Amino acid sequence: NSTASTSRRWTLDDFEIGKALGKGKFGNVYLARERQSKFVVALKVLFKSQLQDSNVEQQIRREIEIQAHLCHPNILQLYGYFYDKDKLYMVLEYAARGELYKELVCCTHFGESRSASYILSLARALQYCHSHNVIHRDIKPENLLLGLDGELKLADFGWSVHAPSNRRRTMCGTLDYLSPEMVEHKIHTSAVDNWCLGVLTYEFLFGGPPFEAPDHYDTYKRISKVDLRFPDSPEVSPEAKAFIRKVCEAPAGRCDPYISALLLIKDASQRLPLTEVENDPWIRAHADPKLLGGQ
Ligand SMILES: Clc1ccc(CN2CCN(c3c(Br)cnc4[nH]c(-c5ccc(CN6CCOCC6)cc5)nc34)CC2)cc1
């Protein structure tokens, strides 16, 4: 039945569907174009049956509810959604240069300008989320996309919640990005995102996450102890290493004199406020305005 409301109800017929951009557990993402406006989008198509079977409907509802209200140059925009009898469609912004983790895989690690630019963009996106009382909780390379000018776009709010929360993530993805308070099943605040920013900085600069271990239990232990070690990599300059300066909780002597964990601090309340990332000497020296996206 046609709805009298002003906001147009999209249907699949409003779109020309292009190539598949990627396939996931619950559905696929396609390049698509809205017929009337010729506007190019990414159409995420989810199978209702799969969502019901995995009991993630509530999570998808939250993802849509949260992402629909966020509007920031470094956050992938959700334009709207609609559904038919067996599928749910999310009309998302198309990130023209694809997934950041694929770049990280092929370059093994990023230089300082690229790393600092992405970290600053992400800090701005997270600052915006936190000001709307939203914690993303799933910051990792797989959830970062790149726009036409290479600017970072934070995507996939499937695990986001309104702060504070003790809602646990039942599905286990990588543990590398879990913060100590989440590993210890404590109430967590938006500071879990600050922690992930620290883990991501490390992974961009050194090519792998800081607490990697052969098995889950060892990873948990290293995170909980903030057992932070730094490869003695020559490409990472002293300034970069000072980026997250503060008292590192790693056992004295273990901590490289340059780099320490201002973000990777066990006590969530002591982590670097996101607003301070902009003022860090390393960030200011290396972040490239061209890579920051519309500020
Ligand atoms: Cl249900 C589901 C299915 C798949 C996925 C994994 N991806 C999540 C992100 N997806 C994209 C979204 Br959302 C928004 N914009 C995008 N833009 C692209 C994209 C854009 C361009 C390319 C092509 N490459 C670009 C880099 O150079 C080599 C060629 C590849 C992917 N993927 C997405 C693609 C799929 C997540 C959930």
Short mmCIF file of C-alpha atoms and ligand atoms in Angstrom, two decimals:
data_model
loop_
_atom_site.label_atom_id
_atom_site.label_comp_id
_atom_site.label_asym_id
_atom_site.label_seq_id
_atom_site.Cartn_x
_atom_site.Cartn_y
_atom_site.Cartn_z
CA ASN A 1 0.00 0.00 0.00
CA SER A 2 1.37 3.46 -0.80
CA THR A 3 2.21 5.47 2.30
CA ALA A 4 0.82 8.98 2.63
CA SER A 5 3.93 10.09 4.58
CA THR A 6 6.30 12.60 2.96
CA SER A 7 9.48 10.54 3.38
CA ARG A 8 9.67 8.35 0.29
CA ARG A 9 9.67 4.63 0.98
CA TRP A 10 12.39 3.13 -1.10
CA THR A 11 11.93 -0.25 -2.75
CA LEU A 12 14.46 -2.35 -4.62
CA ASP A 13 13.02 -1.04 -7.90
CA ASP A 14 14.40 2.39 -7.05
CA PHE A 15 17.92 1.07 -7.54
CA GLU A 16 20.05 -0.34 -10.34
CA ILE A 17 22.21 -3.03 -8.76
CA GLY A 18 25.90 -3.23 -9.76
CA LYS A 19 28.77 -5.51 -8.77
CA ALA A 20 29.03 -7.19 -5.39
CA LEU A 21 31.46 -5.22 -3.20
CA GLY A 22 31.75 -7.97 -0.62
CA LYS A 23 30.00 -10.91 0.91
CA GLY A 24 29.39 -11.45 4.62
CA LYS A 25 27.78 -13.98 6.91
CA PHE A 26 24.34 -12.37 6.87
CA GLY A 27 24.27 -11.03 3.34
CA ASN A 28 26.10 -9.08 0.67
CA VAL A 29 26.98 -5.49 -0.16
CA TYR A 30 26.42 -4.27 -3.72
CA LEU A 31 27.36 -1.19 -5.64
CA ALA A 32 24.01 0.41 -6.57
CA ARG A 33 22.62 3.56 -8.10
CA GLU A 34 19.35 5.29 -7.19
CA ARG A 35 17.51 5.59 -10.51
CA GLN A 36 16.05 9.07 -10.20
CA SER A 37 19.02 10.93 -8.70
CA LYS A 38 21.71 8.72 -10.31
CA PHE A 39 23.30 8.77 -6.83
CA VAL A 40 25.75 5.90 -6.25
CA VAL A 41 25.38 4.01 -2.96
CA ALA A 42 26.46 0.78 -1.28
CA LEU A 43 23.42 -1.43 -0.77
CA LYS A 44 23.81 -3.88 2.13
CA VAL A 45 21.36 -6.75 1.64
CA LEU A 46 20.74 -8.91 4.72
CA PHE A 47 18.74 -12.13 4.80
CA LYS A 48 16.05 -11.98 7.49
CA SER A 49 16.22 -15.74 7.96
CA GLN A 50 19.93 -15.56 8.72
CA LEU A 51 19.38 -12.68 11.15
CA GLN A 52 16.65 -14.59 12.97
CA ASP A 53 18.68 -17.82 13.10
CA SER A 54 21.65 -15.98 14.62
CA ASN A 55 19.45 -13.89 16.88
CA VAL A 56 21.07 -10.64 15.77
CA GLU A 57 17.92 -8.75 14.79
CA GLN A 58 18.14 -6.56 17.92
CA GLN A 59 21.75 -5.74 17.07
CA ILE A 60 20.88 -4.78 13.47
CA ARG A 61 18.02 -2.61 14.74
CA ARG A 62 20.47 -0.84 17.05
CA GLU A 63 23.00 -0.47 14.21
CA ILE A 64 20.36 1.22 12.02
CA GLU A 65 19.00 3.35 14.87
CA ILE A 66 22.47 4.57 15.84
CA GLN A 67 24.04 5.03 12.39
CA ALA A 68 20.97 6.78 10.94
CA HIS A 69 21.44 9.63 13.41
CA LEU A 70 25.18 10.13 12.96
CA CYS A 71 26.41 12.54 10.31
CA HIS A 72 30.18 13.18 10.10
CA PRO A 73 32.72 13.26 7.22
CA ASN A 74 34.64 10.35 8.78
CA ILE A 75 31.60 8.17 9.48
CA LEU A 76 30.03 6.09 6.71
CA GLN A 77 26.57 7.59 6.23
CA LEU A 78 23.43 5.42 6.47
CA TYR A 79 20.91 7.11 4.14
CA GLY A 80 18.00 4.82 4.93
CA TYR A 81 16.68 1.29 4.91
CA PHE A 82 13.75 -0.74 3.69
CA TYR A 83 12.76 -4.39 3.58
CA ASP A 84 10.71 -6.91 1.64
CA LYS A 85 9.40 -10.28 2.71
CA ASP A 86 12.77 -11.98 3.12
CA LYS A 87 15.47 -9.29 3.04
CA LEU A 88 16.51 -6.12 4.85
CA TYR A 89 18.23 -3.43 2.74
CA MET A 90 20.53 -0.73 4.16
CA VAL A 91 21.28 2.18 1.83
CA LEU A 92 24.81 3.22 2.77
CA GLU A 93 27.37 5.74 1.56
CA TYR A 94 29.70 4.23 -1.05
CA ALA A 95 33.36 4.45 -0.01
CA ALA A 96 35.10 4.64 -3.38
CA ARG A 97 38.52 3.32 -2.30
CA GLY A 98 37.30 0.30 -0.42
CA GLU A 99 38.46 -1.37 2.75
CA LEU A 100 41.43 -0.01 4.67
CA TYR A 101 42.55 -3.40 5.99
CA LYS A 102 43.24 -4.55 2.41
CA GLU A 103 45.67 -1.63 2.08
CA LEU A 104 47.24 -2.59 5.41
CA VAL A 105 47.63 -6.20 4.27
CA CYS A 106 49.31 -5.21 1.01
CA CYS A 107 51.58 -2.51 2.51
CA THR A 108 52.17 -4.56 5.74
CA HIS A 109 52.28 -1.25 7.68
CA PHE A 110 51.63 2.44 7.04
CA GLY A 111 54.07 5.32 7.13
CA GLU A 112 53.80 7.98 9.80
CA SER A 113 51.88 10.53 7.75
CA ARG A 114 49.25 8.02 6.73
CA SER A 115 49.02 6.55 10.25
CA ALA A 116 48.76 9.94 11.93
CA SER A 117 46.13 11.10 9.40
CA TYR A 118 43.95 8.04 9.90
CA ILE A 119 44.30 8.18 13.69
CA LEU A 120 43.36 11.87 13.78
CA SER A 121 40.35 11.28 11.50
CA LEU A 122 39.24 8.36 13.63
CA ALA A 123 39.70 10.36 16.84
CA ARG A 124 37.41 13.03 15.36
CA ALA A 125 34.81 10.43 14.33
CA LEU A 126 34.89 8.83 17.79
CA GLN A 127 34.76 12.21 19.51
CA TYR A 128 31.60 12.90 17.51
CA CYS A 129 30.11 9.48 18.44
CA HIS A 130 30.91 9.94 22.12
CA SER A 131 29.35 13.42 22.09
CA HIS A 132 26.19 11.59 20.94
CA ASN A 133 26.66 9.07 23.75
CA VAL A 134 27.51 6.28 21.30
CA ILE A 135 30.38 3.83 21.85
CA HIS A 136 31.46 2.06 18.67
CA ARG A 137 33.22 -0.82 20.49
CA ASP A 138 34.45 -2.52 17.34
CA ILE A 139 37.26 -0.29 16.06
CA LYS A 140 39.55 -2.43 13.92
CA PRO A 141 40.99 -2.22 10.39
CA GLU A 142 38.14 -4.34 8.95
CA ASN A 143 35.61 -1.67 9.93
CA LEU A 144 37.42 1.21 8.28
CA LEU A 145 36.78 2.28 4.70
CA LEU A 146 38.41 4.84 2.41
CA GLY A 147 36.58 7.59 0.53
CA LEU A 148 37.38 8.99 -2.90
CA ASP A 149 40.29 11.13 -1.62
CA GLY A 150 41.59 8.37 0.64
CA GLU A 151 39.84 9.82 3.68
CA LEU A 152 38.91 7.43 6.47
CA LYS A 153 35.28 6.36 6.95
CA LEU A 154 34.27 4.54 10.14
CA ALA A 155 31.71 1.87 9.29
CA ASP A 156 29.80 -1.07 10.78
CA PHE A 157 28.07 0.07 13.95
CA GLY A 158 26.85 -3.46 14.50
CA TRP A 159 28.48 -3.57 17.93
CA SER A 160 27.84 0.02 18.95
CA VAL A 161 25.81 0.81 22.07
CA HIS A 162 24.76 3.80 24.10
CA ALA A 163 27.23 4.41 26.93
CA PRO A 164 27.76 3.17 29.59
CA SER A 165 27.08 -0.46 29.01
CA ASN A 166 28.01 -3.87 30.20
CA ARG A 167 26.45 -5.58 27.17
CA ARG A 168 28.98 -8.19 26.10
CA ARG A 169 29.78 -9.19 22.55
CA THR A 170 28.65 -12.78 22.29
CA MET A 171 30.10 -13.32 18.82
CA CYS A 172 33.81 -13.67 19.07
CA GLY A 173 35.74 -11.84 16.42
CA THR A 174 39.35 -10.90 16.96
CA LEU A 175 40.20 -10.46 20.64
CA ASP A 176 43.17 -8.23 19.82
CA TYR A 177 41.10 -5.09 20.14
CA LEU A 178 39.34 -5.90 23.42
CA SER A 179 40.17 -3.49 26.24
CA PRO A 180 41.08 -4.76 29.75
CA GLU A 181 37.67 -3.77 31.16
CA MET A 182 35.92 -5.73 28.41
CA VAL A 183 38.26 -8.71 28.82
CA GLU A 184 37.41 -8.61 32.54
CA HIS A 185 33.67 -8.24 31.79
CA LYS A 186 33.51 -4.99 33.68
CA ILE A 187 31.17 -2.08 32.99
CA HIS A 188 32.76 -0.23 30.12
CA THR A 189 32.49 3.36 28.96
CA SER A 190 33.37 5.15 25.75
CA ALA A 191 37.03 4.83 26.84
CA VAL A 192 37.04 1.38 25.20
CA ASP A 193 37.19 3.25 21.89
CA ASN A 194 40.21 5.23 23.12
CA TRP A 195 41.93 1.95 23.88
CA CYS A 196 41.18 0.66 20.37
CA LEU A 197 42.66 3.83 18.91
CA GLY A 198 45.90 2.92 20.71
CA VAL A 199 45.81 -0.64 19.40
CA LEU A 200 45.10 0.63 15.89
CA THR A 201 47.99 3.16 16.03
CA TYR A 202 50.30 0.33 16.97
CA GLU A 203 48.97 -1.89 14.18
CA PHE A 204 49.30 0.86 11.55
CA LEU A 205 52.90 1.59 12.54
CA PHE A 206 54.14 -1.92 13.26
CA GLY A 207 51.89 -4.00 10.98
CA GLY A 208 50.31 -6.14 13.69
CA PRO A 209 48.30 -5.72 16.91
CA PRO A 210 50.26 -5.20 20.16
CA PHE A 211 48.91 -8.11 22.22
CA GLU A 212 48.89 -10.88 19.63
CA ALA A 213 49.42 -14.34 21.12
CA PRO A 214 49.16 -17.92 19.89
CA ASP A 215 45.85 -18.52 21.66
CA HIS A 216 42.91 -16.61 23.13
CA TYR A 217 43.90 -17.14 26.74
CA ASP A 218 47.38 -15.68 26.19
CA THR A 219 45.89 -12.69 24.35
CA TYR A 220 43.49 -12.10 27.25
CA LYS A 221 46.37 -12.27 29.71
CA ARG A 222 48.56 -9.87 27.72
CA ILE A 223 45.70 -7.36 27.39
CA SER A 224 44.77 -7.58 31.05
CA LYS A 225 48.38 -7.00 32.08
CA VAL A 226 48.85 -4.41 29.28
CA ASP A 227 51.90 -6.46 28.36
CA LEU A 228 53.08 -4.00 25.72
CA ARG A 229 56.23 -4.72 23.74
CA PHE A 230 57.66 -2.70 20.88
CA PRO A 231 59.61 -4.15 18.00
CA ASP A 232 62.81 -2.18 17.55
CA SER A 233 61.72 -1.09 14.07
CA PRO A 234 63.99 1.55 12.51
CA GLU A 235 61.27 2.99 10.21
CA VAL A 236 59.25 4.27 13.17
CA SER A 237 60.90 7.60 14.09
CA PRO A 238 61.42 8.75 17.71
CA GLU A 239 58.64 11.37 17.31
CA ALA A 240 56.18 8.68 16.27
CA LYS A 241 57.21 6.62 19.24
CA ALA A 242 56.48 9.47 21.59
CA PHE A 243 52.92 9.78 20.24
CA ILE A 244 51.20 8.03 23.07
CA ARG A 245 53.63 9.04 25.82
CA LYS A 246 52.58 8.45 29.39
CA VAL A 247 53.45 6.02 32.11
CA CYS A 248 53.43 2.71 30.33
CA GLU A 249 52.11 -0.06 32.48
CA ALA A 250 54.38 -2.61 30.95
CA PRO A 251 56.99 -3.83 33.46
CA ALA A 252 59.71 -1.16 33.89
CA GLY A 253 62.52 -1.62 31.44
CA ARG A 254 60.33 -3.53 29.02
CA CYS A 255 58.90 -0.32 27.69
CA ASP A 256 60.82 1.22 24.77
CA PRO A 257 62.10 4.64 25.99
CA TYR A 258 60.18 6.36 23.16
CA ILE A 259 56.84 4.80 22.74
CA SER A 260 54.50 4.13 25.58
CA ALA A 261 50.86 3.73 25.96
CA LEU A 262 48.97 6.95 26.57
CA LEU A 263 45.92 5.26 25.08
CA LEU A 264 46.81 1.72 26.15
CA ILE A 265 46.37 2.48 29.83
CA LYS A 266 44.64 -0.11 31.99
CA ASP A 267 42.76 2.50 34.01
CA ALA A 268 40.15 3.70 31.49
CA SER A 269 39.81 7.09 33.17
CA GLN A 270 43.51 7.82 32.63
CA ARG A 271 43.51 7.27 28.84
CA LEU A 272 44.20 10.17 26.50
CA PRO A 273 41.02 12.18 25.85
CA LEU A 274 40.24 12.10 22.12
CA THR A 275 40.22 15.90 22.05
CA GLU A 276 43.94 15.76 23.03
CA VAL A 277 44.89 13.64 19.99
CA GLU A 278 44.69 16.80 17.84
CA ASN A 279 47.30 18.51 20.04
CA ASP A 280 49.83 15.68 20.12
CA PRO A 281 53.22 16.74 18.65
CA TRP A 282 53.54 13.62 16.50
CA ILE A 283 50.00 14.00 15.10
CA ARG A 284 50.54 17.69 14.40
CA ALA A 285 53.85 16.98 12.68
CA HIS A 286 52.62 14.17 10.46
CA ALA A 287 48.83 14.30 9.86
CA ASP A 288 48.21 15.25 6.23
CA PRO A 289 45.23 17.65 5.83
CA LYS A 290 44.49 16.15 2.39
CA LEU A 291 43.86 12.73 4.00
CA LEU A 292 41.60 14.04 6.74
CA GLY A 293 38.40 14.39 4.72
CA GLY A 294 36.00 17.34 4.82
CA GLN A 295 36.74 19.13 8.10
CL1 LIG B 1 26.61 -8.20 5.05
C1 LIG B 1 28.23 -7.69 4.73
C2 LIG B 1 28.82 -8.08 3.52
C3 LIG B 1 30.14 -7.68 3.27
C4 LIG B 1 30.83 -6.93 4.21
C5 LIG B 1 32.26 -6.51 3.94
N1 LIG B 1 32.36 -5.18 3.26
C6 LIG B 1 31.90 -4.08 4.08
C7 LIG B 1 32.16 -2.73 3.38
N2 LIG B 1 31.51 -2.70 2.07
C8 LIG B 1 31.46 -1.37 1.53
C9 LIG B 1 30.59 -0.41 2.05
BR1 LIG B 1 29.42 -0.88 3.46
C10 LIG B 1 30.56 0.89 1.56
N3 LIG B 1 31.38 1.27 0.56
C11 LIG B 1 32.23 0.37 0.03
N4 LIG B 1 33.13 0.50 -0.98
C12 LIG B 1 33.71 -0.70 -1.15
C13 LIG B 1 34.71 -0.98 -2.14
C14 LIG B 1 35.09 0.04 -3.04
C15 LIG B 1 36.03 -0.25 -4.06
C16 LIG B 1 36.58 -1.51 -4.15
C17 LIG B 1 37.56 -1.81 -5.27
N5 LIG B 1 38.95 -1.74 -4.80
C18 LIG B 1 39.25 -0.41 -4.23
C19 LIG B 1 40.73 -0.33 -3.88
O1 LIG B 1 41.53 -0.61 -5.04
C20 LIG B 1 41.29 -1.93 -5.54
C21 LIG B 1 39.83 -2.04 -5.96
C22 LIG B 1 36.23 -2.50 -3.25
C23 LIG B 1 35.27 -2.23 -2.25
N6 LIG B 1 33.23 -1.61 -0.26
C24 LIG B 1 32.31 -0.95 0.47
C25 LIG B 1 31.92 -3.80 1.23
C26 LIG B 1 31.70 -5.16 1.96
C27 LIG B 1 30.22 -6.51 5.41
C28 LIG B 1 28.91 -6.91 5.66
#
